[in-house]
Amino acid sequence: MLTRIHPIAGVIGLLTILTFWVSTVLSELSGSKDAVVAVKQAVPWALPVLVLALAATGGTGFRLAGNSTLPLVVAKKRRMPIIAANGLLVLIPSAIVLAVLAGRDRFGPLFYGVQALELVAGAVNIVLMSLNVRDGLRLAGRYRTPEQA
């Protein structure tokens, strides 16, 4: 059961962050203040999905990993605290602050500073989570490196 929950929750978490990130970039590039407000106001409503997905991913991952010393497992375990801290300390507070500022039509230096921070932190989590997906696929034997082919 854990072997099914873990990858599904991980992909949901990754796709959620990727959706937030791409939506933010596209809304800003559109030049439409209404689009930016809509995205910034929608993101907090989807945060429970992200939090549950990441909690399920982390919990099942640590259960599946146990005391394994396999290099891929160790690498995944090292990334998870960074992903979690980044999400809890940067991404979630940023999403809430940006939603409030956008709702009050306050698009000044504070808004864009927090948004820049959010985009960088989101990109870091996308990379780290993508590496975890890749390593998970390798552990499951579903992804081979060119050297293994």
Tab-separated table of C-alpha atoms in Angstrom:
chain	number	residue	atom	x	y	z
A	1	MET	CA	0.000	0.000	0.000
A	2	LEU	CA	2.794	2.430	0.907
A	3	THR	CA	4.489	1.684	-2.408
A	4	ARG	CA	1.380	3.021	-4.162
A	5	ILE	CA	0.625	5.989	-1.889
A	6	HIS	CA	4.189	7.326	-1.860
A	7	PRO	CA	4.677	7.961	-5.603
A	8	ILE	CA	1.125	9.225	-6.100
A	9	ALA	CA	1.411	11.701	-3.216
A	10	GLY	CA	4.871	12.773	-4.418
A	11	VAL	CA	3.676	13.470	-7.937
A	12	ILE	CA	0.619	15.355	-6.632
A	13	GLY	CA	2.906	17.510	-4.476
A	14	LEU	CA	5.329	18.168	-7.328
A	15	LEU	CA	2.548	18.963	-9.810
A	16	THR	CA	0.857	21.281	-7.291
A	17	ILE	CA	4.028	23.323	-6.757
A	18	LEU	CA	4.715	23.307	-10.488
A	19	THR	CA	1.164	24.542	-11.154
A	20	PHE	CA	1.548	27.359	-8.618
A	21	TRP	CA	4.895	28.361	-10.118
A	22	VAL	CA	3.825	28.279	-13.768
A	23	SER	CA	0.538	30.059	-12.996
A	24	THR	CA	2.432	32.823	-11.214
A	25	VAL	CA	4.877	33.313	-14.070
A	26	LEU	CA	2.161	33.242	-16.738
A	27	SER	CA	-0.078	35.662	-14.843
A	28	GLU	CA	2.803	38.110	-14.441
A	29	LEU	CA	3.824	37.785	-18.089
A	30	SER	CA	0.233	38.410	-19.185
A	31	GLY	CA	0.438	41.910	-17.763
A	32	SER	CA	-3.057	41.572	-16.358
A	33	LYS	CA	-3.450	42.664	-12.752
A	34	ASP	CA	-6.714	40.700	-12.615
A	35	ALA	CA	-4.851	37.516	-13.606
A	36	VAL	CA	-2.223	38.076	-10.923
A	37	VAL	CA	-4.891	38.690	-8.282
A	38	ALA	CA	-6.818	35.591	-9.367
A	39	VAL	CA	-3.734	33.371	-9.126
A	40	LYS	CA	-2.559	34.822	-5.819
A	41	GLN	CA	-6.044	34.465	-4.304
A	42	ALA	CA	-6.461	30.886	-5.592
A	43	VAL	CA	-3.138	29.487	-4.345
A	44	PRO	CA	-3.985	29.543	-0.595
A	45	TRP	CA	-7.145	27.545	-1.284
A	46	ALA	CA	-5.020	24.764	-2.799
A	47	LEU	CA	-2.435	24.740	-0.002
A	48	PRO	CA	-4.217	21.949	1.927
A	49	VAL	CA	-3.761	19.677	-1.097
A	50	LEU	CA	-0.052	20.472	-1.142
A	51	VAL	CA	0.411	20.043	2.613
A	52	LEU	CA	-1.406	16.692	2.643
A	53	ALA	CA	0.498	15.440	-0.402
A	54	LEU	CA	3.877	16.393	1.055
A	55	ALA	CA	3.014	14.967	4.478
A	56	ALA	CA	1.931	11.697	2.884
A	57	THR	CA	5.036	11.635	0.703
A	58	GLY	CA	7.367	12.281	3.613
A	59	GLY	CA	5.653	9.871	5.980
A	60	THR	CA	5.438	7.004	3.525
A	61	GLY	CA	8.941	7.705	2.244
A	62	PHE	CA	10.508	7.455	5.681
A	63	ARG	CA	8.537	4.267	6.384
A	64	LEU	CA	9.616	2.720	3.086
A	65	ALA	CA	13.235	3.776	3.552
A	66	GLY	CA	13.586	2.404	7.053
A	67	ASN	CA	17.259	2.135	7.937
A	68	SER	CA	18.411	1.736	4.347
A	69	THR	CA	21.879	2.972	3.524
A	70	LEU	CA	21.428	2.771	-0.241
A	71	PRO	CA	22.874	5.961	-1.768
A	72	LEU	CA	19.636	6.845	-3.583
A	73	VAL	CA	17.612	6.449	-0.381
A	74	VAL	CA	20.112	8.513	1.596
A	75	ALA	CA	19.995	11.248	-1.073
A	76	LYS	CA	16.190	11.340	-0.955
A	77	LYS	CA	16.261	11.515	2.860
A	78	ARG	CA	18.705	14.430	2.731
A	79	ARG	CA	16.485	16.407	0.353
A	80	MET	CA	13.237	15.992	2.287
A	81	PRO	CA	14.058	18.285	5.240
A	82	ILE	CA	15.076	21.019	2.786
A	83	ILE	CA	11.855	20.574	0.810
A	84	ALA	CA	9.747	20.617	3.982
A	85	ALA	CA	11.507	23.615	5.537
A	86	ASN	CA	11.334	25.529	2.268
A	87	GLY	CA	7.609	24.827	2.024
A	88	LEU	CA	6.737	25.579	5.647
A	89	LEU	CA	9.027	28.554	6.200
A	90	VAL	CA	9.001	30.226	2.781
A	91	LEU	CA	6.358	28.989	0.342
A	92	ILE	CA	3.278	28.821	2.575
A	93	PRO	CA	3.872	32.173	4.319
A	94	SER	CA	4.707	33.777	0.965
A	95	ALA	CA	1.496	32.484	-0.601
A	96	ILE	CA	-0.572	33.919	2.247
A	97	VAL	CA	1.207	37.292	2.244
A	98	LEU	CA	0.885	37.559	-1.547
A	99	ALA	CA	-2.828	36.701	-1.421
A	100	VAL	CA	-3.435	39.414	1.167
A	101	LEU	CA	-1.372	42.014	-0.687
A	102	ALA	CA	-2.984	41.188	-4.048
A	103	GLY	CA	-6.445	41.319	-2.479
A	104	ARG	CA	-5.668	44.813	-1.177
A	105	ASP	CA	-4.255	45.937	-4.538
A	106	ARG	CA	-0.814	46.502	-3.011
A	107	PHE	CA	1.577	45.735	-5.833
A	108	GLY	CA	4.638	47.515	-4.544
A	109	PRO	CA	8.180	46.537	-3.648
A	110	LEU	CA	7.023	44.257	-0.806
A	111	PHE	CA	4.741	42.284	-3.136
A	112	TYR	CA	7.404	41.820	-5.797
A	113	GLY	CA	10.121	41.062	-3.259
A	114	VAL	CA	8.018	38.315	-1.671
A	115	GLN	CA	7.017	37.053	-5.112
A	116	ALA	CA	10.673	36.834	-6.191
A	117	LEU	CA	11.467	34.895	-3.017
A	118	GLU	CA	8.490	32.599	-3.650
A	119	LEU	CA	9.550	31.915	-7.234
A	120	VAL	CA	13.116	31.066	-6.224
A	121	ALA	CA	11.984	28.848	-3.333
A	122	GLY	CA	9.409	27.178	-5.579
A	123	ALA	CA	12.033	26.495	-8.243
A	124	VAL	CA	14.326	24.962	-5.603
A	125	ASN	CA	11.534	22.657	-4.438
A	126	ILE	CA	10.639	21.709	-8.010
A	127	VAL	CA	14.249	20.697	-8.673
A	128	LEU	CA	14.640	18.797	-5.390
A	129	MET	CA	11.307	17.020	-5.761
A	130	SER	CA	12.093	16.139	-9.384
A	131	LEU	CA	15.379	14.600	-8.236
A	132	ASN	CA	13.453	12.590	-5.645
A	133	VAL	CA	11.037	11.348	-8.318
A	134	ARG	CA	13.958	10.364	-10.535
A	135	ASP	CA	15.690	8.531	-7.686
A	136	GLY	CA	12.432	6.848	-6.706
A	137	LEU	CA	11.997	5.585	-10.258
A	138	ARG	CA	15.571	4.286	-10.193
A	139	LEU	CA	14.923	2.497	-6.897
A	140	ALA	CA	11.794	0.926	-8.371
A	141	GLY	CA	13.738	-0.169	-11.462
A	142	ARG	CA	11.618	1.982	-13.780
A	143	TYR	CA	14.330	4.395	-14.830
A	144	ARG	CA	17.750	3.405	-16.073
A	145	THR	CA	20.748	5.616	-16.551
A	146	PRO	CA	22.561	5.429	-19.903
A	147	GLU	CA	25.299	3.394	-18.168
A	148	GLN	CA	22.745	0.758	-17.110
A	149	ALA	CA	21.218	0.338	-20.579
